[in-house]
Short mmCIF file of C-alpha atoms and ligand atoms in Angstrom, two decimals:
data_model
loop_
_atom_site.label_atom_id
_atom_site.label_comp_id
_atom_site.label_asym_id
_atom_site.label_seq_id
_atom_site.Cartn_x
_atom_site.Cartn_y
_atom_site.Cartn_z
CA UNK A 285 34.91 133.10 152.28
CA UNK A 286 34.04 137.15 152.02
CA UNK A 287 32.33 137.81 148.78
CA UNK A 288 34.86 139.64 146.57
CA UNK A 289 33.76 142.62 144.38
CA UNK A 290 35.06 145.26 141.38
CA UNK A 291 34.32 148.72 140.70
CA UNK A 292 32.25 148.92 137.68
CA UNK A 293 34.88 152.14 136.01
CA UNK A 294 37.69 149.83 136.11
CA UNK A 295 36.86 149.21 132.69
CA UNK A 296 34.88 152.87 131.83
CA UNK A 297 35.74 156.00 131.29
CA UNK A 298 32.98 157.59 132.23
CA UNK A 299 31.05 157.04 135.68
CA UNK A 300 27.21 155.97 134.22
CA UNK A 301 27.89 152.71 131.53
CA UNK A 302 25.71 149.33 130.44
CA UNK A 303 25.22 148.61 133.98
CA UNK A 304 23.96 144.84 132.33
CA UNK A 305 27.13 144.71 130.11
CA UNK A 306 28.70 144.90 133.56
CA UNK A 307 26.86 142.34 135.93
CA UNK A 308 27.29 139.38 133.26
CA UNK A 309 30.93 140.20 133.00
CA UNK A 310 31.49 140.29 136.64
CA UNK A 311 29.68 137.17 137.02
CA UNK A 312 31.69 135.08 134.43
CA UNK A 313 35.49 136.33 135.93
CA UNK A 314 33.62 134.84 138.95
CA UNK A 315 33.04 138.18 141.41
CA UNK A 316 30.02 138.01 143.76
CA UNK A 317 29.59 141.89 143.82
CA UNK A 318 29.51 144.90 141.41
CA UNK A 319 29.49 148.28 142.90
CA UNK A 320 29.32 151.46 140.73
CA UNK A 321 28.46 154.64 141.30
CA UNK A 322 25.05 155.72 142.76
CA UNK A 323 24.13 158.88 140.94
CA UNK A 324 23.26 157.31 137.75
CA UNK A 325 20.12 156.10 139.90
CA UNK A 326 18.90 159.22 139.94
CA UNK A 327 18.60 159.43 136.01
CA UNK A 328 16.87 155.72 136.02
CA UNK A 329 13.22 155.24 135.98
CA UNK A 330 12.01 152.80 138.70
CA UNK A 331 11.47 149.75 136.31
CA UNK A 332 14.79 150.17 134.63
CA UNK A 333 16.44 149.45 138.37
CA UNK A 334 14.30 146.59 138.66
CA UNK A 335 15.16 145.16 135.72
CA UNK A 336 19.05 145.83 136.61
CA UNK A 337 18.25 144.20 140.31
CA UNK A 338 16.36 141.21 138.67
CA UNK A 339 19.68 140.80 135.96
CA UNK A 340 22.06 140.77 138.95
CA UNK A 341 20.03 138.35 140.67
CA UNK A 342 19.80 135.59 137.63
CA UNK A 343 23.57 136.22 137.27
CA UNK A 344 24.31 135.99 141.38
CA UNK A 345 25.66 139.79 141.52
CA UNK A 346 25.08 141.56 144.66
CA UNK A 347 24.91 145.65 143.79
CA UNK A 348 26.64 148.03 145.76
CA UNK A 349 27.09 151.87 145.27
CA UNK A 350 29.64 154.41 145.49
CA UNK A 351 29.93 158.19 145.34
CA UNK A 352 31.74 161.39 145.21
CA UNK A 353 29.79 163.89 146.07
CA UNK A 354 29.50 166.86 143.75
CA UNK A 355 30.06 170.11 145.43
CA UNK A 356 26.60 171.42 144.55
CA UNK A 357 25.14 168.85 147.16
CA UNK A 358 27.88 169.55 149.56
CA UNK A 359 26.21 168.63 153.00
CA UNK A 360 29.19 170.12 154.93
CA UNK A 361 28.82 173.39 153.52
CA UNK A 362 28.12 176.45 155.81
CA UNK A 363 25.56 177.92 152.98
CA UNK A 364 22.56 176.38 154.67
CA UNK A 365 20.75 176.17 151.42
CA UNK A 366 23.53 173.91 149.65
CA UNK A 367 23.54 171.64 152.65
CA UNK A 368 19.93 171.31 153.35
CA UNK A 369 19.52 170.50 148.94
CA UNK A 370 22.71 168.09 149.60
CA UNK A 371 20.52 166.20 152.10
CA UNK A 372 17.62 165.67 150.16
CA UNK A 373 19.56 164.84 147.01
CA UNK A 374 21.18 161.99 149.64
CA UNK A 375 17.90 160.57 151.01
CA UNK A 376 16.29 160.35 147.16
CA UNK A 377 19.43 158.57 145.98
CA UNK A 378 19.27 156.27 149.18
CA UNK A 379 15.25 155.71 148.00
CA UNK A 380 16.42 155.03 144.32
CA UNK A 381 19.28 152.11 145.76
CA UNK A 382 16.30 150.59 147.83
CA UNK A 383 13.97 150.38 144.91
CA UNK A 384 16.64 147.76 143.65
CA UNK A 385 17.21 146.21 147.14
CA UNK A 386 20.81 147.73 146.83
CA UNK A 387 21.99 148.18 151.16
CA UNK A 388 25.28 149.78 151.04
CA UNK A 389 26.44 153.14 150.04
CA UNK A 390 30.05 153.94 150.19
CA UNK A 391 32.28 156.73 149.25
CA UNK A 392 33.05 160.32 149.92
CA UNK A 393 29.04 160.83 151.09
CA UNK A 394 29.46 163.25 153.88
CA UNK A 395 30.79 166.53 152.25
CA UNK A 396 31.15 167.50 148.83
CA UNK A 397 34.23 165.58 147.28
CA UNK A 398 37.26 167.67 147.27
CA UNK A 399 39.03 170.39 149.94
CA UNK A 400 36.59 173.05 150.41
CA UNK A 401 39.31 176.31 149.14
CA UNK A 402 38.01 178.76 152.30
CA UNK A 403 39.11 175.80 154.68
CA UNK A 404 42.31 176.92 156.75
CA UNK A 405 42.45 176.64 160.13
CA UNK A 406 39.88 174.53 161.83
CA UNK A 407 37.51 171.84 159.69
CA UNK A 408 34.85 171.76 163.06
CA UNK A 409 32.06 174.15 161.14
CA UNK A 410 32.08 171.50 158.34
CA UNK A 411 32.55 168.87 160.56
CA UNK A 412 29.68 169.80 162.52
CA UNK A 413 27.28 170.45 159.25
CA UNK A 414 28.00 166.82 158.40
CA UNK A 415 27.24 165.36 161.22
CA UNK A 416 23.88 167.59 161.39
CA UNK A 417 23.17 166.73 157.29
CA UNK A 418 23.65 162.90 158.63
CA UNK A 419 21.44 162.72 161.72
CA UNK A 420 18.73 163.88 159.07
CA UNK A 421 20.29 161.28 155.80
CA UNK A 422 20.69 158.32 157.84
CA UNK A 423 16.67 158.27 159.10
CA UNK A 424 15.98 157.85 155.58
CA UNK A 425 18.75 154.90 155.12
CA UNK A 426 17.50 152.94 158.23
CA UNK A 427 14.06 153.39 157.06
CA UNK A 428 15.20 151.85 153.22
CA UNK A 429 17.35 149.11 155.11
CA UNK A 430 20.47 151.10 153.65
CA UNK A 431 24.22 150.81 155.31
CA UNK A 432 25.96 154.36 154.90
CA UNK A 433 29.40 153.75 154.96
CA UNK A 434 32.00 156.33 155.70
CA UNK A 435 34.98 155.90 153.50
CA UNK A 436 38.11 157.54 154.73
CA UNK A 437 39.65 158.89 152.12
CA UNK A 438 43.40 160.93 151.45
CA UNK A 439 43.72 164.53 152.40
CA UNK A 440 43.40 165.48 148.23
CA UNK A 441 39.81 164.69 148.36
CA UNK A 442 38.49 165.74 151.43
CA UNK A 443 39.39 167.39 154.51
CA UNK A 444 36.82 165.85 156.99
CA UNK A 445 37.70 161.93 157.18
CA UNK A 446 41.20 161.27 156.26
CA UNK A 447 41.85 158.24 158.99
CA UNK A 448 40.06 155.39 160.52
CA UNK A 449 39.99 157.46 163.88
CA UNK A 450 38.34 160.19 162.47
CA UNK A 451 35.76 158.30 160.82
CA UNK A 452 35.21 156.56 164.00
CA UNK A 453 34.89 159.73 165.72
CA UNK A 454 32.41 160.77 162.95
CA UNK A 455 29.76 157.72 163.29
CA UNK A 456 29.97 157.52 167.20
CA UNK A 457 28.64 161.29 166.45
CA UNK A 458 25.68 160.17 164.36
CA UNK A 459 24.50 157.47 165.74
CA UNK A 460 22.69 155.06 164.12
CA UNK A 461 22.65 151.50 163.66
CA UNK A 462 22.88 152.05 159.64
CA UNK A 463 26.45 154.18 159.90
CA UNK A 464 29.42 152.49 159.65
CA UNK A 465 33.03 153.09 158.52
CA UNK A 466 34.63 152.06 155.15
CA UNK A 467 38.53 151.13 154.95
CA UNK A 468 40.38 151.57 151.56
CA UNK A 469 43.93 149.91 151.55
CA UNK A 470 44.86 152.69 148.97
CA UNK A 471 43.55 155.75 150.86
CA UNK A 472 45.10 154.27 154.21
CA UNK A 473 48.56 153.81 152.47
CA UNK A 474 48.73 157.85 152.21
CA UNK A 475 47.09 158.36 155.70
CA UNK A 476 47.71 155.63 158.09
CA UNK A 477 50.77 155.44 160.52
CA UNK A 478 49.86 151.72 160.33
CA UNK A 479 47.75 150.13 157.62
CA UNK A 480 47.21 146.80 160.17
CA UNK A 481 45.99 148.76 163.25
CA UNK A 482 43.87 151.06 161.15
CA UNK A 483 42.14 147.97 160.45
CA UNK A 484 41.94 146.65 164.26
CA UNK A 485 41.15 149.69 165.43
CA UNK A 486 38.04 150.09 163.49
CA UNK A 487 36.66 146.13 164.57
CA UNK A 488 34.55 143.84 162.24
CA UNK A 489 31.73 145.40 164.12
CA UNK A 490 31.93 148.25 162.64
CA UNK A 491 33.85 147.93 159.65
CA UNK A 492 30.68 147.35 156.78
CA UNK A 493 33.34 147.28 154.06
CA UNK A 494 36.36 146.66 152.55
CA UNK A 495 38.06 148.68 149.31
CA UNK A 496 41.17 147.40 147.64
CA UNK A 497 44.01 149.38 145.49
CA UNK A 498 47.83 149.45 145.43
CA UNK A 499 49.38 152.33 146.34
CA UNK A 500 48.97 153.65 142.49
CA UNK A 501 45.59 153.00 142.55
CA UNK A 502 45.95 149.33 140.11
CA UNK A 503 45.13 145.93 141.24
CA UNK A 504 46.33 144.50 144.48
CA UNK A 505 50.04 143.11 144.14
CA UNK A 506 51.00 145.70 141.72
CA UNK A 507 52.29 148.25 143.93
CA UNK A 508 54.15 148.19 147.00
CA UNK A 509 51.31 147.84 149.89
CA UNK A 510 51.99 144.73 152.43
CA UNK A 511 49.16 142.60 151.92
CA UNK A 512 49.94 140.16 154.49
CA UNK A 513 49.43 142.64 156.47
CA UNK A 514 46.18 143.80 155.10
CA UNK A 515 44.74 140.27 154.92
CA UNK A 516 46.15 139.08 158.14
CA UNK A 517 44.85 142.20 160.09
CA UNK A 518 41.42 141.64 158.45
CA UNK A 519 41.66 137.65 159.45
CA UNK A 520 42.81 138.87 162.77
CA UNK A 521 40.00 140.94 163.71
CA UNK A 522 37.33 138.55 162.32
CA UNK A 523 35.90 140.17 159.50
CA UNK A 524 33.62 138.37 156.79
CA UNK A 525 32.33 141.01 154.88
CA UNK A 526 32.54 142.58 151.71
CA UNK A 527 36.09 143.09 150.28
CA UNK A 528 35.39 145.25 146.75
CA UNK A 529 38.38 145.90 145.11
CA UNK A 530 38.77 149.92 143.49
CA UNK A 531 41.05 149.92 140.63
CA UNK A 532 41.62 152.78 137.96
CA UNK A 533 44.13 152.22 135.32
CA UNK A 534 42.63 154.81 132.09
CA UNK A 535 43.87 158.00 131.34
CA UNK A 536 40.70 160.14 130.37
CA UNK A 537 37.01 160.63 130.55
CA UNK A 538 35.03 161.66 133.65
CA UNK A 539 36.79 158.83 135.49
CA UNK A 540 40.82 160.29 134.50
CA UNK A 541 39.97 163.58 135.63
CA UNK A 542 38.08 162.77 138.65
CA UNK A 543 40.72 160.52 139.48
CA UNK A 544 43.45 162.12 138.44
CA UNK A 545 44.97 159.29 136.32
CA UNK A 546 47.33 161.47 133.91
CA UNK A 547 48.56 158.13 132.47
CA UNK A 548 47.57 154.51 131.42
CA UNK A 549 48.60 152.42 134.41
CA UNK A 550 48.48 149.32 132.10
CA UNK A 551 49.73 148.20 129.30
CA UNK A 552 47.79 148.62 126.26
CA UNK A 553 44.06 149.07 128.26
CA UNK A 554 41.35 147.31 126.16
CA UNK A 555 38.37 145.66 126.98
CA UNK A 556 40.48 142.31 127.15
CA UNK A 557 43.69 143.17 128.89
CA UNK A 558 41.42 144.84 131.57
CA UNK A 559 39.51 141.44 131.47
CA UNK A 560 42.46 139.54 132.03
CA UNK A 561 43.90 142.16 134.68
CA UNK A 562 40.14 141.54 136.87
CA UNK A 563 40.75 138.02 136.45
CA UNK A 564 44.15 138.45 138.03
CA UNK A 565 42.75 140.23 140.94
CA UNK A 566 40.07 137.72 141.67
CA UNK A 567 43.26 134.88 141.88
CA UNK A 568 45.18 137.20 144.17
CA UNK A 569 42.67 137.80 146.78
CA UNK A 570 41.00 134.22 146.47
CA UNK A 571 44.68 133.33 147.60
CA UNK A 572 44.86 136.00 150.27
CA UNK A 573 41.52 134.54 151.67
CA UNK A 574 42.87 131.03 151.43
CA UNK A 575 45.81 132.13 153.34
CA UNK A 576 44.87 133.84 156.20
CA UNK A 577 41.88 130.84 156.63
CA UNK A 578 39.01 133.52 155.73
MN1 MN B 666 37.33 153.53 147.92
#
């Protein structure tokens, strides 16, 4: 069965939190993987990520990261001096993740998350910054064993990936065994013609990871996405790997704005209904698996 997973800010507000708090919690709904976001790294001494790495490992939690990159470190930009700091701030977050054996980074990691306001015609400067930022990020990530996925995300948060094609365009660019693309049923609802050959197209080859949403951004089966067809085109194209499911249901804190949640998306949303919601999720996709034979 593929190891399921849960965003860590399904339950905080703000992006850094008890990352401990979080790994025993995960491990007693019964998820195999925690991912959270991978700037927080930066702020950690070495021994505090082992410590966090040795925690996840007595509780059975694999660690993956996420992130949106602030557009200070934008490594698409055409100011040569943001792009080349973007870089470096990259390869020392991709030498904090190995420090904790952490091996896959997803997210918007390839331009500064957002729609750069001076874009208007053409997106092939940035484009072409990326994939030169990249070439230089991704030596660093196959040198810390480190998978660099690239999540295609909706149109509001960045004008460089928006599909499957285009990310697949993007890593044949790059080249490197450590690239890869990352799908995310909520970003493919707004983007994709079709969410099922979004997900063929792409392969299990080259697909290092899966994120789930609904269409309003809550667990899976409370919006209006087809998951037969997500989980069938997933059990169609052979794929086994991670499938880490993205929810965010608070109004507020660094989290709401980023977001853009302007409203609580459940009912009530304490530390127990959000419980209760995670352990809802888990059931669903254990039953998706089970389905489609995965
Ligand atoms: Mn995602």
């Amino acid at each position: 069965m593929n190891k399921l997973g849960i965003f860590m800010n399904f339950w905080e507000k703000d992006w850094a939190a008890d990352h401990k708090k979080y790994i025993k919690k995960a491990a007693e709904i019964g998820f195999d993987i925690l991912e959270f976001q991978a700037q927080p790294l930066l702020e950690m001494t070495d021994d505090h990520i082992r410590d966090l790495r040795k925690t996840a490992d007595e509780y059975g939690i694999e660690l993956t990261y996420s992130l949106g990159l602030d557009s200070r470190y934008d490594v698409s930009s055409l100011d040569e001096s943001i792009r080349k700091g973007g870089v470096t701030y990259l390869q020392n977050i991709i030498r904090k993740m190995e420090v904790g054996g952490g091996t896959l980074l997803s997210g918007v990691s390839y331009a500064g998350w957002g729609t750069p306001a001076d874009m208007q015609d053409t997106k092939k400067p940035y484009w072409d910054q990326s994939v030169k930022s990249m070439r230089e990020i991704i030596k660093v990530a196959e040198d810390c064993g480190v998978t660099y996925c690239v999540e295609a995300v909706n149109r509001f948060e960045t004008c460089l990936i928006n599909t499957a094609k285009e990310a697949l365009a993007y890593i044949e660019e790059v080249d490197s065994k450590n690239i890869g693309v990352l799908l995310d049923t909520y970003h493919m609802n707004i983007e994709e013609d079709s969410i099922g050959d979004a997900i063929r197209l792409v392969g299990a080859d080259r697909l290092k990871s899966f994120h789930t949403g609904d269409n309003n951004r809550r667990a899976p089966g409370r919006g209006h996405i087809n998951w037969d067809e997500v989980f069938g085109a997933l059990a169609e194209i052979g794929y086994t790997g991670r499938i880490i499911s993205e929810p965010f249901v608070m109004q507020g804190g660094e989290v709401g704005r980023d977001i853009h949640v302007y409203r609580d998306l459940i009912e009530n949303p304490c530390e127990a209904s959000i419980d209760a919601e995670a352990k809802y999720l888990l059931e669903f996709e254990k039953a998706m698996l089970k389905k489609y034979n995965m």
